[in-house]
PDB file of C-alpha atoms in Angstrom:
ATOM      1  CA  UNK A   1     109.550 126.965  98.924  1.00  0.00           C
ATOM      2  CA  UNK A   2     106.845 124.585  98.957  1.00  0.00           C
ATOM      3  CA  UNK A   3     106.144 122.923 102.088  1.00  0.00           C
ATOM      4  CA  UNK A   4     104.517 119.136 102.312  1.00  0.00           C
ATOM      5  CA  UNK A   5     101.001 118.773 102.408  1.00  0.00           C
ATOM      6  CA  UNK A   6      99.927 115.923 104.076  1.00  0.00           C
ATOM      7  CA  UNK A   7      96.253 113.981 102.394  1.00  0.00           C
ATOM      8  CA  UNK A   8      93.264 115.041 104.580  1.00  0.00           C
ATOM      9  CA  UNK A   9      91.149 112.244 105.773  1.00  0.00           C
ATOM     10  CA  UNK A  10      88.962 110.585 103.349  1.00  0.00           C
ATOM     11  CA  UNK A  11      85.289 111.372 103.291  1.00  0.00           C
ATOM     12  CA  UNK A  12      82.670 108.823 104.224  1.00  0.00           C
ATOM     13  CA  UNK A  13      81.015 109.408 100.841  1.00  0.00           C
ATOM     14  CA  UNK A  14      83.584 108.337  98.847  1.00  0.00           C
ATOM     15  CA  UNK A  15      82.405 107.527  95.207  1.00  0.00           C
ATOM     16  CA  UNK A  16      84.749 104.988  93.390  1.00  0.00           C
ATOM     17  CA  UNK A  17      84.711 103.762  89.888  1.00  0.00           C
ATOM     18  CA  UNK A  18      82.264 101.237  89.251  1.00  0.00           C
ATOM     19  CA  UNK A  19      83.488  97.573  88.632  1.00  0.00           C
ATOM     20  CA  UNK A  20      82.779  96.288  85.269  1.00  0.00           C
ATOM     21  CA  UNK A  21      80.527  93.332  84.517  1.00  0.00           C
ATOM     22  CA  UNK A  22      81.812  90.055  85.906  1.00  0.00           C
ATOM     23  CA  UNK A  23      84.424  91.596  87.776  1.00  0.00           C
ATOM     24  CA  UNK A  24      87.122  91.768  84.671  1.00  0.00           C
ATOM     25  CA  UNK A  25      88.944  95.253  84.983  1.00  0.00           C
ATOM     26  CA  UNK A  26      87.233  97.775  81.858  1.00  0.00           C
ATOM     27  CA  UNK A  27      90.280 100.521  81.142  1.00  0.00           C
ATOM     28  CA  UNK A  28      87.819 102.380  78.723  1.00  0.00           C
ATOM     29  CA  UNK A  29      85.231 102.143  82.281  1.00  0.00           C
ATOM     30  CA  UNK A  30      87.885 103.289  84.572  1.00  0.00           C
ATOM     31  CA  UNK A  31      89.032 106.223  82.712  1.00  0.00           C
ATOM     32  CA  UNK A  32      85.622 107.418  82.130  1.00  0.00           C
ATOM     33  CA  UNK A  33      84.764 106.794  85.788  1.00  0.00           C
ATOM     34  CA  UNK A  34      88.422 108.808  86.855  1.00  0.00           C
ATOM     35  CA  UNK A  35      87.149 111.707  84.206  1.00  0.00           C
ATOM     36  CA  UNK A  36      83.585 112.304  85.206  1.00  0.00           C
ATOM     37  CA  UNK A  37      84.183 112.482  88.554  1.00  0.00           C
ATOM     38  CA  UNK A  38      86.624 114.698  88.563  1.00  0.00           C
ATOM     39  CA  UNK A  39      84.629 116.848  86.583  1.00  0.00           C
ATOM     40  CA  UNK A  40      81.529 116.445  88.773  1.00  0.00           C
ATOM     41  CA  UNK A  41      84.229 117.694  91.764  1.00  0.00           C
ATOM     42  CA  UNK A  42      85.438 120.560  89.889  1.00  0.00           C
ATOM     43  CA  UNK A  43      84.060 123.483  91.480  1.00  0.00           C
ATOM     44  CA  UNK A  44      84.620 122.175  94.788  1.00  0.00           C
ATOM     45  CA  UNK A  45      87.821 121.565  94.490  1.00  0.00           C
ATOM     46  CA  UNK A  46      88.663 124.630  92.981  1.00  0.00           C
ATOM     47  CA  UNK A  47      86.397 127.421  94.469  1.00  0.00           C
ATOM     48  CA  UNK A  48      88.530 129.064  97.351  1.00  0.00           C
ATOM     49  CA  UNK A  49      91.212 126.746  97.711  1.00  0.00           C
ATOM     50  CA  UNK A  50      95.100 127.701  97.184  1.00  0.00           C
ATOM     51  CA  UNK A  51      97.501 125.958  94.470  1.00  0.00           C
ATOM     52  CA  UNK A  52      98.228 123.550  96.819  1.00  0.00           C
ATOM     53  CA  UNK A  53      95.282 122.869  98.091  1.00  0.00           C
ATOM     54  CA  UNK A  54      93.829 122.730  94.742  1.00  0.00           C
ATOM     55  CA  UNK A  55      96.284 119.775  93.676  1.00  0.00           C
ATOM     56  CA  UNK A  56      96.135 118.124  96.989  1.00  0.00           C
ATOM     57  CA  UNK A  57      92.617 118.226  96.630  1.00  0.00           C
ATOM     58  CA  UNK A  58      93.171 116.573  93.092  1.00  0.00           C
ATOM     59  CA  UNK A  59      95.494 113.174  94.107  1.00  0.00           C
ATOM     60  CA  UNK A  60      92.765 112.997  96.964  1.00  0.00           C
ATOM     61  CA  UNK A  61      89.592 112.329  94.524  1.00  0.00           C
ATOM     62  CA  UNK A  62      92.090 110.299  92.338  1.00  0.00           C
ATOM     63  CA  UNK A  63      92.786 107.877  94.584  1.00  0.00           C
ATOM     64  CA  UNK A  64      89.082 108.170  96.590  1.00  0.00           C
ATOM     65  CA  UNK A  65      87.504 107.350  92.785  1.00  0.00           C
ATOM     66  CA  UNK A  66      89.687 104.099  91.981  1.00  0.00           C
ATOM     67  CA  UNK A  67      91.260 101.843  94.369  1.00  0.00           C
ATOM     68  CA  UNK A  68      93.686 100.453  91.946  1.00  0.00           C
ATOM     69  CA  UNK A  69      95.576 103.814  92.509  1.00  0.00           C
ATOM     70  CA  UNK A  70      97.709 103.441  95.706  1.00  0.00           C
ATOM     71  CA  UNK A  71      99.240 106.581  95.667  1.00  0.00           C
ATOM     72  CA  UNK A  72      99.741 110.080  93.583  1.00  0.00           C
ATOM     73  CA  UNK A  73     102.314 112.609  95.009  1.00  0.00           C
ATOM     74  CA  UNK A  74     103.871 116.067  92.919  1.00  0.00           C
ATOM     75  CA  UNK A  75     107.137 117.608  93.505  1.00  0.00           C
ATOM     76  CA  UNK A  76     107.877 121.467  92.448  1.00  0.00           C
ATOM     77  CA  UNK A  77     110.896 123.454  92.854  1.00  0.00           C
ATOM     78  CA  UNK A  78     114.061 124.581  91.273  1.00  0.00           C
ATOM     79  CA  UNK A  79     114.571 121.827  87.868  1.00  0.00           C
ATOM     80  CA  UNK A  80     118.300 121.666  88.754  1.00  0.00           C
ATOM     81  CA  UNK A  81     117.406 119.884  92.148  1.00  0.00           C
ATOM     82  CA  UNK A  82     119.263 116.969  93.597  1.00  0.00           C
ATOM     83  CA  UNK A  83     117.011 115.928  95.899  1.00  0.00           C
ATOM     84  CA  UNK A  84     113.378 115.022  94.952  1.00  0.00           C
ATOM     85  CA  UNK A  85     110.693 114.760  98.215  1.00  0.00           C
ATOM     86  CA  UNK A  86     107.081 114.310  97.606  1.00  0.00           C
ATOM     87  CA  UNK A  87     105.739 117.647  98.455  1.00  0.00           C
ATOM     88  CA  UNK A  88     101.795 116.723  97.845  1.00  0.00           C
ATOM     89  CA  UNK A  89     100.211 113.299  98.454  1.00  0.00           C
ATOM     90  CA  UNK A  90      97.263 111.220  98.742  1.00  0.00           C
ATOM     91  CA  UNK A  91      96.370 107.189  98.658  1.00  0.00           C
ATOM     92  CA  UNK A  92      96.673 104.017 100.928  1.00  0.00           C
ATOM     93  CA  UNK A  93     100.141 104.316  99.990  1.00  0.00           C
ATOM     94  CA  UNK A  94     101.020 107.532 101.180  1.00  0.00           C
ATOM     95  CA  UNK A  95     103.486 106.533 104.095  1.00  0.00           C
ATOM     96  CA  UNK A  96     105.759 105.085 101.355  1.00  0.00           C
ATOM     97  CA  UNK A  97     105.505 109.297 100.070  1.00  0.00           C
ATOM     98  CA  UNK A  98     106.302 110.320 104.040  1.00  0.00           C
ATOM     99  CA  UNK A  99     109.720 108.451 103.732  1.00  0.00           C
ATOM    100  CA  UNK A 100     110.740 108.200 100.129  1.00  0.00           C
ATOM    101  CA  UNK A 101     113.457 110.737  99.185  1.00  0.00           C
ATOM    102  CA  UNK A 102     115.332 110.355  95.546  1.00  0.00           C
ATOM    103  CA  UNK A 103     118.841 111.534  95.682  1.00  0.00           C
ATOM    104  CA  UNK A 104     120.195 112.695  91.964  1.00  0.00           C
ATOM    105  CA  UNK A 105     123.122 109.921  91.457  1.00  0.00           C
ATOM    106  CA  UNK A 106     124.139 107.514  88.582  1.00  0.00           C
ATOM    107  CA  UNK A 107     120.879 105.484  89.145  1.00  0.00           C
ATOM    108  CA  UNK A 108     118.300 107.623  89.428  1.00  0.00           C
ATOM    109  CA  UNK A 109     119.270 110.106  86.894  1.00  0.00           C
ATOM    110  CA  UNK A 110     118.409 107.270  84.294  1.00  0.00           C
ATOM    111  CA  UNK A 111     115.054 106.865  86.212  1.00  0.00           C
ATOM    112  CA  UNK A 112     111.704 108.035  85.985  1.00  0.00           C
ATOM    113  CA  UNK A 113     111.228 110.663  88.304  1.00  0.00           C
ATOM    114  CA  UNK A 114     114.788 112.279  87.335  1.00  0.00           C
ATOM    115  CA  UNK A 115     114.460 111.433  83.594  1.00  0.00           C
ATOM    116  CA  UNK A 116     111.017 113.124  83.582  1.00  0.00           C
ATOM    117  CA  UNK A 117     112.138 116.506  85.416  1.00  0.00           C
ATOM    118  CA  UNK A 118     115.607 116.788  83.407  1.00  0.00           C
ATOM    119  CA  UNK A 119     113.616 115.706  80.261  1.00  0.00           C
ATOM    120  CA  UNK A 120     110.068 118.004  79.986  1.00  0.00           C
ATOM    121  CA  UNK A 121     108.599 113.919  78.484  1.00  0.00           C
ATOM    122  CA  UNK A 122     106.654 111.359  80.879  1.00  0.00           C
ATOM    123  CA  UNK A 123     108.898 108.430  81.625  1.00  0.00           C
ATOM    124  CA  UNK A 124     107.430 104.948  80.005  1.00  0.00           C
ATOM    125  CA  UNK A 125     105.089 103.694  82.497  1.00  0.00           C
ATOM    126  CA  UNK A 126     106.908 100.499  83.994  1.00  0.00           C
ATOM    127  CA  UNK A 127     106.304  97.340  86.093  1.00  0.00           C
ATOM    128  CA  UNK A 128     108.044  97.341  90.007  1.00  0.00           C
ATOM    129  CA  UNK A 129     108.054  94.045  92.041  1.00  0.00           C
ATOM    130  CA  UNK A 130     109.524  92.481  95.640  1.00  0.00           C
ATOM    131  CA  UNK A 131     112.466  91.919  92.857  1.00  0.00           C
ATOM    132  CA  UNK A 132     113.306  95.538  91.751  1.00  0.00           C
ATOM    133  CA  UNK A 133     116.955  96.190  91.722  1.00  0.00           C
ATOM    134  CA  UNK A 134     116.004  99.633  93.408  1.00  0.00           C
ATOM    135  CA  UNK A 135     114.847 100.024  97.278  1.00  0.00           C
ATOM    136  CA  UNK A 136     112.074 101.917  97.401  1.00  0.00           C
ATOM    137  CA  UNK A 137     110.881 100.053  94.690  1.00  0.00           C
ATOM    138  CA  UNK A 138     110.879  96.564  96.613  1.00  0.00           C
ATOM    139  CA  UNK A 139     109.297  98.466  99.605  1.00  0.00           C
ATOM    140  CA  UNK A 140     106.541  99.744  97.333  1.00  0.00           C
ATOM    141  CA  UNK A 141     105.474  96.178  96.171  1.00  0.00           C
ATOM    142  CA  UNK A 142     106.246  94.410  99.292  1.00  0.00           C
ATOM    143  CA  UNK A 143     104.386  96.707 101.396  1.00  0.00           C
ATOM    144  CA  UNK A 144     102.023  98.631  99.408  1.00  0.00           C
ATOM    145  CA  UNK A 145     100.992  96.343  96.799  1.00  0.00           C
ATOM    146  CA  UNK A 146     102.258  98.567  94.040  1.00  0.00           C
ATOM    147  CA  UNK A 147     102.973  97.009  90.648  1.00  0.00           C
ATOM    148  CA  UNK A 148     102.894  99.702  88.510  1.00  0.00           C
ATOM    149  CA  UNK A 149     104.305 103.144  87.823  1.00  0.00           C
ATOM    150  CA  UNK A 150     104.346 106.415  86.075  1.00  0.00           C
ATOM    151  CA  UNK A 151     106.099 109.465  85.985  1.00  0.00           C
ATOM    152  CA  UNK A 152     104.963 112.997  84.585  1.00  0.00           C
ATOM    153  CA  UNK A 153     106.457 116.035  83.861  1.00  0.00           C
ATOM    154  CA  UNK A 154     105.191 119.549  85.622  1.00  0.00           C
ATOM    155  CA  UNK A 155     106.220 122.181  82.910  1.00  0.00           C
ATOM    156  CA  UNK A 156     106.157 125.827  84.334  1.00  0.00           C
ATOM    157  CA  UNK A 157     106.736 129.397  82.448  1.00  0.00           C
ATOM    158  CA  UNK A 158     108.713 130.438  85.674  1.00  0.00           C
ATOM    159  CA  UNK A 159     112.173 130.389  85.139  1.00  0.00           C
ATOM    160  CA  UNK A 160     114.424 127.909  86.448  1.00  0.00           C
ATOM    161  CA  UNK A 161     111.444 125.746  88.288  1.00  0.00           C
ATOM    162  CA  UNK A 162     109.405 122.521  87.134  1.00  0.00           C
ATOM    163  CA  UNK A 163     108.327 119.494  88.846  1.00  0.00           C
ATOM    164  CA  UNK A 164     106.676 115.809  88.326  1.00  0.00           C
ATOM    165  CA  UNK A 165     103.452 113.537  89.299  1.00  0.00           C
ATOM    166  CA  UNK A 166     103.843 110.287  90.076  1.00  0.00           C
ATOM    167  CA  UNK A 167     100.755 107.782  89.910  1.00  0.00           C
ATOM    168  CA  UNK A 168     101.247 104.009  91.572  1.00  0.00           C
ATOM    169  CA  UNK A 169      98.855 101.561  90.575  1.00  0.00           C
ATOM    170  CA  UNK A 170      97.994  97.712  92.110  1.00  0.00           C
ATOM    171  CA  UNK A 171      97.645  96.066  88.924  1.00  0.00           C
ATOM    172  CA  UNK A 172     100.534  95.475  86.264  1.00  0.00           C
ATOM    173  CA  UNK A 173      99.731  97.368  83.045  1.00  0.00           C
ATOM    174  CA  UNK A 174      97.738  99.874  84.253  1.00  0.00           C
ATOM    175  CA  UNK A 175      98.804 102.560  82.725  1.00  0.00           C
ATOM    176  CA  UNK A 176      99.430 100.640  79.540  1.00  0.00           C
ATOM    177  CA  UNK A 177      95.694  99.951  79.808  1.00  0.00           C
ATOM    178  CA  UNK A 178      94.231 103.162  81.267  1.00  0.00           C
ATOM    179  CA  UNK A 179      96.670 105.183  79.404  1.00  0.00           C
ATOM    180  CA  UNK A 180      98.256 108.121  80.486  1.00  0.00           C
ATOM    181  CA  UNK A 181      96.294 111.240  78.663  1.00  0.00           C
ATOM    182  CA  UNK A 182      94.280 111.988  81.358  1.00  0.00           C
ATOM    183  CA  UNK A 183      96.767 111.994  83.772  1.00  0.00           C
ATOM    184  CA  UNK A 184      99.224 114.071  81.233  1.00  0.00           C
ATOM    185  CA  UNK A 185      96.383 116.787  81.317  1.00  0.00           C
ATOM    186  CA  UNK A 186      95.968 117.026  85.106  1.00  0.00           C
ATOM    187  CA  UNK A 187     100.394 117.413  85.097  1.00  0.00           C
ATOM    188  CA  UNK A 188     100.093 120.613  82.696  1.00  0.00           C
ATOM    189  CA  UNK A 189      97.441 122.031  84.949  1.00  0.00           C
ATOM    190  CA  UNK A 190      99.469 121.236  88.075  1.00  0.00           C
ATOM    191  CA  UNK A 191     102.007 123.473  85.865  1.00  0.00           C
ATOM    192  CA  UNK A 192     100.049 125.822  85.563  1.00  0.00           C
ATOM    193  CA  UNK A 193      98.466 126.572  89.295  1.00  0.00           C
ATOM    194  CA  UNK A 194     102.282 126.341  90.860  1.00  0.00           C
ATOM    195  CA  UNK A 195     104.054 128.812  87.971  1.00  0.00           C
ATOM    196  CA  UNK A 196     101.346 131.139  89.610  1.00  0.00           C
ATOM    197  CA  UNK A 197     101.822 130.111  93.004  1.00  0.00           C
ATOM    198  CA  UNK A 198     106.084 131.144  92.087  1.00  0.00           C
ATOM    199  CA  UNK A 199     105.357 134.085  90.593  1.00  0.00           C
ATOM    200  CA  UNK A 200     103.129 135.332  93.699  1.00  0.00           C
ATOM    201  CA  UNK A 201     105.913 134.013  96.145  1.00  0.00           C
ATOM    202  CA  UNK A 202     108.500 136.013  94.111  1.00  0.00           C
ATOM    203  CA  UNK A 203     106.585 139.345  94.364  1.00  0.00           C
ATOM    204  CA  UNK A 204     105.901 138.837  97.483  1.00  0.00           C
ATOM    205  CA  UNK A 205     109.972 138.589  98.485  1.00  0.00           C
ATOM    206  CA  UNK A 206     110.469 141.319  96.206  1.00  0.00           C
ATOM    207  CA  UNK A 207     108.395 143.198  98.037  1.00  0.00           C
ATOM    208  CA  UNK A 208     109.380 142.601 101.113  1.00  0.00           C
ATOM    209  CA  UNK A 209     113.213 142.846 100.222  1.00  0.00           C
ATOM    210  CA  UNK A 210     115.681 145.822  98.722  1.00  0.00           C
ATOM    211  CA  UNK A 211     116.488 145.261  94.915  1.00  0.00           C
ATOM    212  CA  UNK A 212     120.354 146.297  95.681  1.00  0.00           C
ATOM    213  CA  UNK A 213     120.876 145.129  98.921  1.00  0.00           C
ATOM    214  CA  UNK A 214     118.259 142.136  99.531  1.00  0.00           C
ATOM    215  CA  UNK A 215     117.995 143.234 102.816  1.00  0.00           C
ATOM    216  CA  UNK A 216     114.002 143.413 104.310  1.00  0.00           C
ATOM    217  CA  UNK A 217     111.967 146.813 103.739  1.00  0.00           C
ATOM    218  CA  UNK A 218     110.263 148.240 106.648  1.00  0.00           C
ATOM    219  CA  UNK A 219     106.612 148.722 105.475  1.00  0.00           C
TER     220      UNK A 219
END
């Protein structure tokens, strides 16, 4: 239903967060930084722009504004899936997204990005490592430099469909630090934009398509 949208490149006038005095990492600065820039992008990434495009638009300036996150990706689609893809994503890290496909199983239905979609609750942000009893895990730290993760829920009025967004970060604690509020916020109105985007897609086929027999109208 919803195809993958690959991160445009980044602009040349990138604006990240500033670094805080002495070099020590400032949560309270980076969340500020993360929040008023977004803001200050609002309108342009809003203003004529699809759902899609619209969250796309939001990993990209996520990930353009700090570079402790590596990668944020969202999957939508029916909540009874078995098979998570990221559908949208942006950051250094987002050939990990390309490849990385979550299969429902024993495992990963006790994980985060299962555990969030079955649940409607973020998963507890957690710590991954070259150690991590799970693949893609290893991958992410060995070759992306990822060492910390969180998972949030995509709630959605239309029937039958939800989704997550997933943030990696470089530095352990991060989310523990930075906190997860903001982030939480930006999920619901990911929620939001796609239940509209379903609802459009589903007049559209019933438009196109005869209530009794589901076969296509000639228009």
């Amino acid at each position: 239903m919803f195809l993958l949208k690959k991160k445009p490149a980044a602009s040349s006038a990138t604006s990240t967060a500033p670094p805080a005095p002495g070099g020590a990492f400032d949560a309270q600065r980076e969340k500020s930084a993360i929040a008023e820039m977004l803001l200050k992008r609002s309108a342009q990434l809003i203003l004529g722009r699809g759902e899609l495009e619209i969250i796309r638009g939001i990993c990209q300036a996520i990930v353009e504004i700090t570079p402790h996150i590596r990668l944020a990706w969202t999957w939508f689609g029916p909540s009874d899936t078995q098979t998570i893809r990221p559908q949208v994503f942006a950051g250094p890290a987002s050939a990990y997204a390309e490849s990385l496909c979550i299969e429902r199983n024993l495992l990963t239905r006790i994980g985060p990005a299962f555990s969030a979609l079955d649940s409607g609750a973020p998963a507890e942000p957690f710590t991954v490592s070259q150690f991590s009893l799970f693949g893609p895990w290893r991958d992410a730290a060995r070759q992306h430099g990822i060492h910390h993760v969180v998972a949030l829920p995509i709630r959605s009025a239309f029937n039958g469909y939800s989704g997550i967004f997933v943030l990696y970060a470089d530095r352990d604690g991060y989310f523990d630090e930075v906190g997860v509020s903001l982030f939480a916020t930006l999920a619901e109105l990911f929620g939001s934009l796609m239940t509209v985007a379903s609802e459009r897609s589903e007049l559209q086929r019933a438009a196109y398509h005869d209530a009794l027999t589901g076969l296509l109208n000639r228009h």
